[in-house]
PDB file of C-alpha atoms in Angstrom:
ATOM      1  CA  MET A   1     198.335 119.662 140.543  1.00 76.00           C
ATOM      2  CA  ASP A   2     197.205 117.105 137.974  1.00 96.00           C
ATOM      3  CA  GLU A   3     196.225 113.578 139.028  1.00 97.00           C
ATOM      4  CA  ILE A   4     199.435 111.949 137.761  1.00 98.00           C
ATOM      5  CA  THR A   5     201.611 114.329 139.753  1.00 97.00           C
ATOM      6  CA  GLU A   6     199.379 113.979 142.795  1.00 98.00           C
ATOM      7  CA  VAL A   7     199.553 110.157 142.809  1.00 98.00           C
ATOM      8  CA  ILE A   8     203.344 110.184 142.541  1.00 98.00           C
ATOM      9  CA  ALA A   9     203.802 112.986 145.083  1.00 97.00           C
ATOM     10  CA  PHE A  10     201.503 111.248 147.554  1.00 98.00           C
ATOM     11  CA  TRP A  11     203.263 107.916 147.129  1.00 98.00           C
ATOM     12  CA  HIS A  12     206.775 109.348 147.258  1.00 97.00           C
ATOM     13  CA  ASP A  13     206.441 112.253 149.694  1.00 96.00           C
ATOM     14  CA  GLU A  14     203.535 111.401 151.984  1.00 96.00           C
ATOM     15  CA  VAL A  15     203.759 107.619 152.143  1.00 97.00           C
ATOM     16  CA  GLY A  16     207.474 107.327 151.392  1.00 95.00           C
ATOM     17  CA  PRO A  17     209.853 104.385 151.433  1.00 93.00           C
ATOM     18  CA  ASP A  18     209.414 103.751 155.158  1.00 91.00           C
ATOM     19  CA  ARG A  19     205.706 102.985 154.709  1.00 94.00           C
ATOM     20  CA  TRP A  20     205.572 101.497 151.204  1.00 94.00           C
ATOM     21  CA  TYR A  21     205.803  97.993 152.595  1.00 90.00           C
ATOM     22  CA  ASN A  22     204.829  98.678 156.219  1.00 88.00           C
ATOM     23  CA  ALA A  23     201.235  99.827 155.985  1.00 83.00           C
ATOM     24  CA  THR A  24     198.912 100.609 158.843  1.00 94.00           C
ATOM     25  CA  PRO A  25     195.109 100.551 158.996  1.00 96.00           C
ATOM     26  CA  GLU A  26     195.216 104.362 159.029  1.00 97.00           C
ATOM     27  CA  LEU A  27     197.257 104.512 155.827  1.00 97.00           C
ATOM     28  CA  ASP A  28     195.005 101.924 154.186  1.00 97.00           C
ATOM     29  CA  ALA A  29     191.947 104.020 155.065  1.00 98.00           C
ATOM     30  CA  GLU A  30     193.565 107.219 153.795  1.00 97.00           C
ATOM     31  CA  ILE A  31     194.461 105.637 150.453  1.00 98.00           C
ATOM     32  CA  ARG A  32     190.960 104.192 150.122  1.00 98.00           C
ATOM     33  CA  THR A  33     189.372 107.575 150.868  1.00 98.00           C
ATOM     34  CA  ARG A  34     191.649 109.546 148.576  1.00 98.00           C
ATOM     35  CA  TYR A  35     192.159 107.155 145.663  1.00 98.00           C
ATOM     36  CA  GLN A  36     189.435 104.524 145.353  1.00 98.00           C
ATOM     37  CA  GLY A  37     187.401 106.727 143.021  1.00 98.00           C
ATOM     38  CA  LEU A  38     190.431 107.314 140.795  1.00 98.00           C
ATOM     39  CA  TRP A  39     191.283 103.599 140.918  1.00 98.00           C
ATOM     40  CA  ASP A  40     187.712 102.750 139.835  1.00 98.00           C
ATOM     41  CA  ARG A  41     187.982 105.169 136.905  1.00 98.00           C
ATOM     42  CA  ALA A  42     191.437 103.924 135.912  1.00 98.00           C
ATOM     43  CA  ARG A  43     190.296 100.311 136.166  1.00 98.00           C
ATOM     44  CA  ALA A  44     187.511 101.150 133.703  1.00 98.00           C
ATOM     45  CA  GLY A  45     190.038 102.640 131.259  1.00 98.00           C
ATOM     46  CA  ALA A  46     189.527 106.353 131.930  1.00 98.00           C
ATOM     47  CA  CYS A  47     193.258 106.892 132.562  1.00 98.00           C
ATOM     48  CA  ASP A  48     194.704 104.733 129.779  1.00 98.00           C
ATOM     49  CA  ASP A  49     196.298 107.807 128.164  1.00 98.00           C
ATOM     50  CA  TRP A  50     198.565 108.168 131.225  1.00 98.00           C
ATOM     51  CA  ALA A  51     200.620 105.259 129.889  1.00 98.00           C
ATOM     52  CA  GLN A  52     201.995 107.503 127.126  1.00 98.00           C
ATOM     53  CA  SER A  53     204.592 109.085 129.425  1.00 98.00           C
ATOM     54  CA  ALA A  54     207.073 107.768 131.976  1.00 98.00           C
ATOM     55  CA  VAL A  55     205.477 109.590 134.912  1.00 98.00           C
ATOM     56  CA  GLY A  56     201.978 108.633 133.793  1.00 98.00           C
ATOM     57  CA  ALA A  57     202.941 104.974 133.456  1.00 98.00           C
ATOM     58  CA  LEU A  58     204.553 105.103 136.911  1.00 98.00           C
ATOM     59  CA  ALA A  59     201.388 106.594 138.402  1.00 98.00           C
ATOM     60  CA  LEU A  60     199.297 103.841 136.789  1.00 98.00           C
ATOM     61  CA  CYS A  61     201.622 101.117 138.102  1.00 98.00           C
ATOM     62  CA  ILE A  62     201.297 102.545 141.613  1.00 98.00           C
ATOM     63  CA  LEU A  63     197.536 102.959 141.249  1.00 98.00           C
ATOM     64  CA  PHE A  64     196.990  99.448 139.815  1.00 98.00           C
ATOM     65  CA  ASP A  65     199.549  97.461 141.821  1.00 98.00           C
ATOM     66  CA  GLN A  66     200.331  99.172 145.123  1.00 98.00           C
ATOM     67  CA  MET A  67     197.244 101.102 146.142  1.00 98.00           C
ATOM     68  CA  PRO A  68     194.745  98.222 145.859  1.00 98.00           C
ATOM     69  CA  ARG A  69     196.856  96.254 148.316  1.00 97.00           C
ATOM     70  CA  ASN A  70     196.235  99.058 150.801  1.00 97.00           C
ATOM     71  CA  MET A  71     192.654  99.910 149.858  1.00 97.00           C
ATOM     72  CA  PHE A  72     191.462  96.310 149.882  1.00 98.00           C
ATOM     73  CA  ARG A  73     193.852  94.652 152.345  1.00 96.00           C
ATOM     74  CA  GLY A  74     192.516  91.232 153.274  1.00 94.00           C
ATOM     75  CA  GLU A  75     190.169  91.105 150.263  1.00 96.00           C
ATOM     76  CA  LYS A  76     190.384  89.435 146.862  1.00 96.00           C
ATOM     77  CA  LEU A  77     189.897  92.872 145.271  1.00 97.00           C
ATOM     78  CA  ALA A  78     193.477  93.729 146.325  1.00 97.00           C
ATOM     79  CA  PHE A  79     194.657  91.807 143.230  1.00 97.00           C
ATOM     80  CA  ALA A  80     191.934  92.964 140.814  1.00 98.00           C
ATOM     81  CA  THR A  81     194.164  95.226 138.734  1.00 98.00           C
ATOM     82  CA  ASP A  82     197.369  93.187 138.841  1.00 98.00           C
ATOM     83  CA  ALA A  83     197.081  92.239 135.159  1.00 98.00           C
ATOM     84  CA  GLN A  84     196.555  95.895 134.231  1.00 98.00           C
ATOM     85  CA  ALA A  85     199.645  96.840 136.249  1.00 98.00           C
ATOM     86  CA  ARG A  86     201.747  94.240 134.407  1.00 98.00           C
ATOM     87  CA  LYS A  87     200.438  95.425 131.053  1.00 98.00           C
ATOM     88  CA  VAL A  88     201.335  99.052 131.827  1.00 98.00           C
ATOM     89  CA  ALA A  89     204.723  98.056 133.262  1.00 98.00           C
ATOM     90  CA  ASP A  90     205.490  95.853 130.263  1.00 98.00           C
ATOM     91  CA  ALA A  91     204.733  98.636 127.759  1.00 98.00           C
ATOM     92  CA  ALA A  92     206.619 101.213 129.827  1.00 98.00           C
ATOM     93  CA  ILE A  93     209.715  99.020 130.058  1.00 98.00           C
ATOM     94  CA  GLU A  94     209.550  98.337 126.327  1.00 98.00           C
ATOM     95  CA  ARG A  95     209.639 102.108 125.733  1.00 98.00           C
ATOM     96  CA  GLY A  96     212.432 102.684 128.254  1.00 98.00           C
ATOM     97  CA  PHE A  97     210.181 104.725 130.545  1.00 98.00           C
ATOM     98  CA  ASP A  98     211.407 102.881 133.629  1.00 97.00           C
ATOM     99  CA  MET A  99     214.929 104.231 133.064  1.00 96.00           C
ATOM    100  CA  GLU A 100     213.571 107.791 133.034  1.00 97.00           C
ATOM    101  CA  ILE A 101     212.437 107.381 136.637  1.00 96.00           C
ATOM    102  CA  VAL A 102     215.001 107.600 139.434  1.00 90.00           C
ATOM    103  CA  ASP A 103     215.371 105.307 142.418  1.00 86.00           C
ATOM    104  CA  PRO A 104     213.563 104.438 144.548  1.00 93.00           C
ATOM    105  CA  LEU A 105     210.404 104.981 142.476  1.00 96.00           C
ATOM    106  CA  ARG A 106     211.730 102.936 139.533  1.00 95.00           C
ATOM    107  CA  GLN A 107     210.998  99.726 141.454  1.00 95.00           C
ATOM    108  CA  PHE A 108     207.260 100.190 140.913  1.00 97.00           C
ATOM    109  CA  PHE A 109     207.700  99.232 137.253  1.00 97.00           C
ATOM    110  CA  TYR A 110     209.115  95.852 138.405  1.00 97.00           C
ATOM    111  CA  VAL A 111     206.965  95.027 141.432  1.00 97.00           C
ATOM    112  CA  PRO A 112     203.964  94.006 139.272  1.00 98.00           C
ATOM    113  CA  PHE A 113     206.059  91.077 138.011  1.00 98.00           C
ATOM    114  CA  MET A 114     206.956  90.125 141.610  1.00 97.00           C
ATOM    115  CA  HIS A 115     203.251  90.085 142.469  1.00 98.00           C
ATOM    116  CA  SER A 116     202.420  87.699 139.634  1.00 98.00           C
ATOM    117  CA  GLU A 117     201.840  84.006 140.236  1.00 98.00           C
ATOM    118  CA  SER A 118     203.423  83.214 136.854  1.00 98.00           C
ATOM    119  CA  LEU A 119     206.966  81.842 136.995  1.00 98.00           C
ATOM    120  CA  ALA A 120     207.768  83.553 133.669  1.00 98.00           C
ATOM    121  CA  ASP A 121     206.765  86.912 135.178  1.00 98.00           C
ATOM    122  CA  GLN A 122     208.856  86.131 138.254  1.00 98.00           C
ATOM    123  CA  GLU A 123     211.881  85.335 136.088  1.00 98.00           C
ATOM    124  CA  ARG A 124     211.405  88.601 134.254  1.00 97.00           C
ATOM    125  CA  GLY A 125     211.112  90.506 137.516  1.00 96.00           C
ATOM    126  CA  VAL A 126     214.380  89.038 138.769  1.00 97.00           C
ATOM    127  CA  ARG A 127     216.139  89.852 135.478  1.00 96.00           C
ATOM    128  CA  LEU A 128     214.873  93.431 135.520  1.00 96.00           C
ATOM    129  CA  ALA A 129     215.859  93.924 139.147  1.00 94.00           C
ATOM    130  CA  ALA A 130     219.331  92.475 138.516  1.00 94.00           C
ATOM    131  CA  GLU A 131     219.891  94.658 135.455  1.00 94.00           C
ATOM    132  CA  ARG A 132     218.263  97.880 136.590  1.00 92.00           C
ATOM    133  CA  MET A 133     218.022  97.944 140.421  1.00 87.00           C
ATOM    134  CA  PRO A 134     220.496  95.463 141.930  1.00 72.00           C
ATOM    135  CA  ASP A 135     219.900  96.483 145.523  1.00 78.00           C
ATOM    136  CA  GLU A 136     217.547  95.180 148.195  1.00 74.00           C
ATOM    137  CA  HIS A 137     214.818  95.005 145.523  1.00 88.00           C
ATOM    138  CA  LEU A 138     216.708  92.125 143.879  1.00 93.00           C
ATOM    139  CA  LEU A 139     216.644  90.097 147.088  1.00 94.00           C
ATOM    140  CA  HIS A 140     212.850  90.483 147.325  1.00 94.00           C
ATOM    141  CA  ALA A 141     212.439  89.615 143.638  1.00 96.00           C
ATOM    142  CA  LYS A 142     214.422  86.408 144.188  1.00 96.00           C
ATOM    143  CA  ALA A 143     212.387  85.512 147.284  1.00 96.00           C
ATOM    144  CA  HIS A 144     209.082  85.985 145.438  1.00 97.00           C
ATOM    145  CA  ARG A 145     210.385  83.866 142.559  1.00 98.00           C
ATOM    146  CA  ALA A 146     211.459  81.135 144.986  1.00 97.00           C
ATOM    147  CA  VAL A 147     207.951  80.951 146.463  1.00 97.00           C
ATOM    148  CA  ILE A 148     206.364  80.679 142.999  1.00 98.00           C
ATOM    149  CA  ALA A 149     208.968  78.125 141.880  1.00 98.00           C
ATOM    150  CA  ARG A 150     208.178  76.017 144.958  1.00 97.00           C
ATOM    151  CA  PHE A 151     204.375  76.325 145.090  1.00 98.00           C
ATOM    152  CA  GLY A 152     203.221  77.805 141.770  1.00 98.00           C
ATOM    153  CA  ARG A 153     201.302  80.426 143.753  1.00 98.00           C
ATOM    154  CA  PHE A 154     201.545  82.581 146.850  1.00 98.00           C
ATOM    155  CA  PRO A 155     200.245  80.520 149.780  1.00 98.00           C
ATOM    156  CA  TRP A 156     199.405  83.663 151.779  1.00 96.00           C
ATOM    157  CA  ARG A 157     196.788  84.528 149.135  1.00 97.00           C
ATOM    158  CA  ASN A 158     194.990  81.196 149.283  1.00 97.00           C
ATOM    159  CA  GLU A 159     192.278  82.069 151.782  1.00 94.00           C
ATOM    160  CA  LEU A 160     191.624  85.473 150.180  1.00 94.00           C
ATOM    161  CA  VAL A 161     191.070  84.024 146.727  1.00 95.00           C
ATOM    162  CA  GLY A 162     189.143  80.935 147.867  1.00 95.00           C
ATOM    163  CA  ARG A 163     191.883  78.317 147.524  1.00 97.00           C
ATOM    164  CA  TYR A 164     192.712  75.578 149.974  1.00 96.00           C
ATOM    165  CA  SER A 165     196.275  75.394 151.233  1.00 97.00           C
ATOM    166  CA  SER A 166     198.163  72.143 150.858  1.00 97.00           C
ATOM    167  CA  ASP A 167     199.818  70.689 153.931  1.00 97.00           C
ATOM    168  CA  GLU A 168     203.172  71.885 152.562  1.00 97.00           C
ATOM    169  CA  GLU A 169     201.832  75.425 152.075  1.00 97.00           C
ATOM    170  CA  ALA A 170     200.323  75.484 155.560  1.00 96.00           C
ATOM    171  CA  ALA A 171     203.637  74.336 157.043  1.00 96.00           C
ATOM    172  CA  PHE A 172     205.482  76.995 155.045  1.00 96.00           C
ATOM    173  CA  LEU A 173     203.195  79.718 156.400  1.00 95.00           C
ATOM    174  CA  TRP A 174     203.356  78.378 159.951  1.00 96.00           C
ATOM    175  CA  GLN A 175     207.173  78.256 159.826  1.00 95.00           C
ATOM    176  CA  GLY A 176     207.571  81.914 158.854  1.00 94.00           C
ATOM    177  CA  GLY A 177     206.487  82.005 155.221  1.00 93.00           C
ATOM    178  CA  TYR A 178     207.884  84.865 153.201  1.00 94.00           C
ATOM    179  CA  GLU A 179     210.247  86.148 155.907  1.00 93.00           C
ATOM    180  CA  ARG A 180     211.846  82.726 156.207  1.00 93.00           C
ATOM    181  CA  MET A 181     212.137  82.458 152.405  1.00 95.00           C
ATOM    182  CA  LEU A 182     213.714  85.903 152.319  1.00 94.00           C
ATOM    183  CA  ALA A 183     216.320  84.847 154.892  1.00 94.00           C
ATOM    184  CA  HIS A 184     216.985  81.637 152.951  1.00 92.00           C
ATOM    185  CA  VAL A 185     217.524  83.499 149.665  1.00 93.00           C
ATOM    186  CA  ALA A 186     219.765  86.066 151.379  1.00 91.00           C
ATOM    187  CA  ARG A 187     222.204  83.345 152.466  1.00 88.00           C
TER     188      ARG A 187
END
């Protein structure tokens, strides 16, 4: 099995939708053991040619956006390849690659925009979700956008990236943070 196929098969079949957003320390360790070397190589540009196909671009989005959040949970390095993920996703969407990938994997072309602290990226993520995946993904896209619209950044990242939280951000986190925003947007 080639590396592209292996990344997608691992993410879809072994991790699966139930654990994509509900990680455990064991899953984080497994991803770090299995994929940190590949992530290091991809980060350095060794896998740039993957972006020339829909499945390759999907694998890069997963490798750049999702896996670092597991491998480096609680560290600034978790966000180190976010810009690369957005660049790959942007080019893939431009070429229509996202529409070649079926649900639920298609969402990983849009999540890099949800993870951005740019309001323009958030707006784009909401538009893409509304047009191309108007399910639960849209609700999460709207909640992420609402946080960025309110604070201009994700308060839960502040400590990891060396920022101080404002009193308003601290209150937001103390009062339920993202989960509370999600409930608010769902109303």
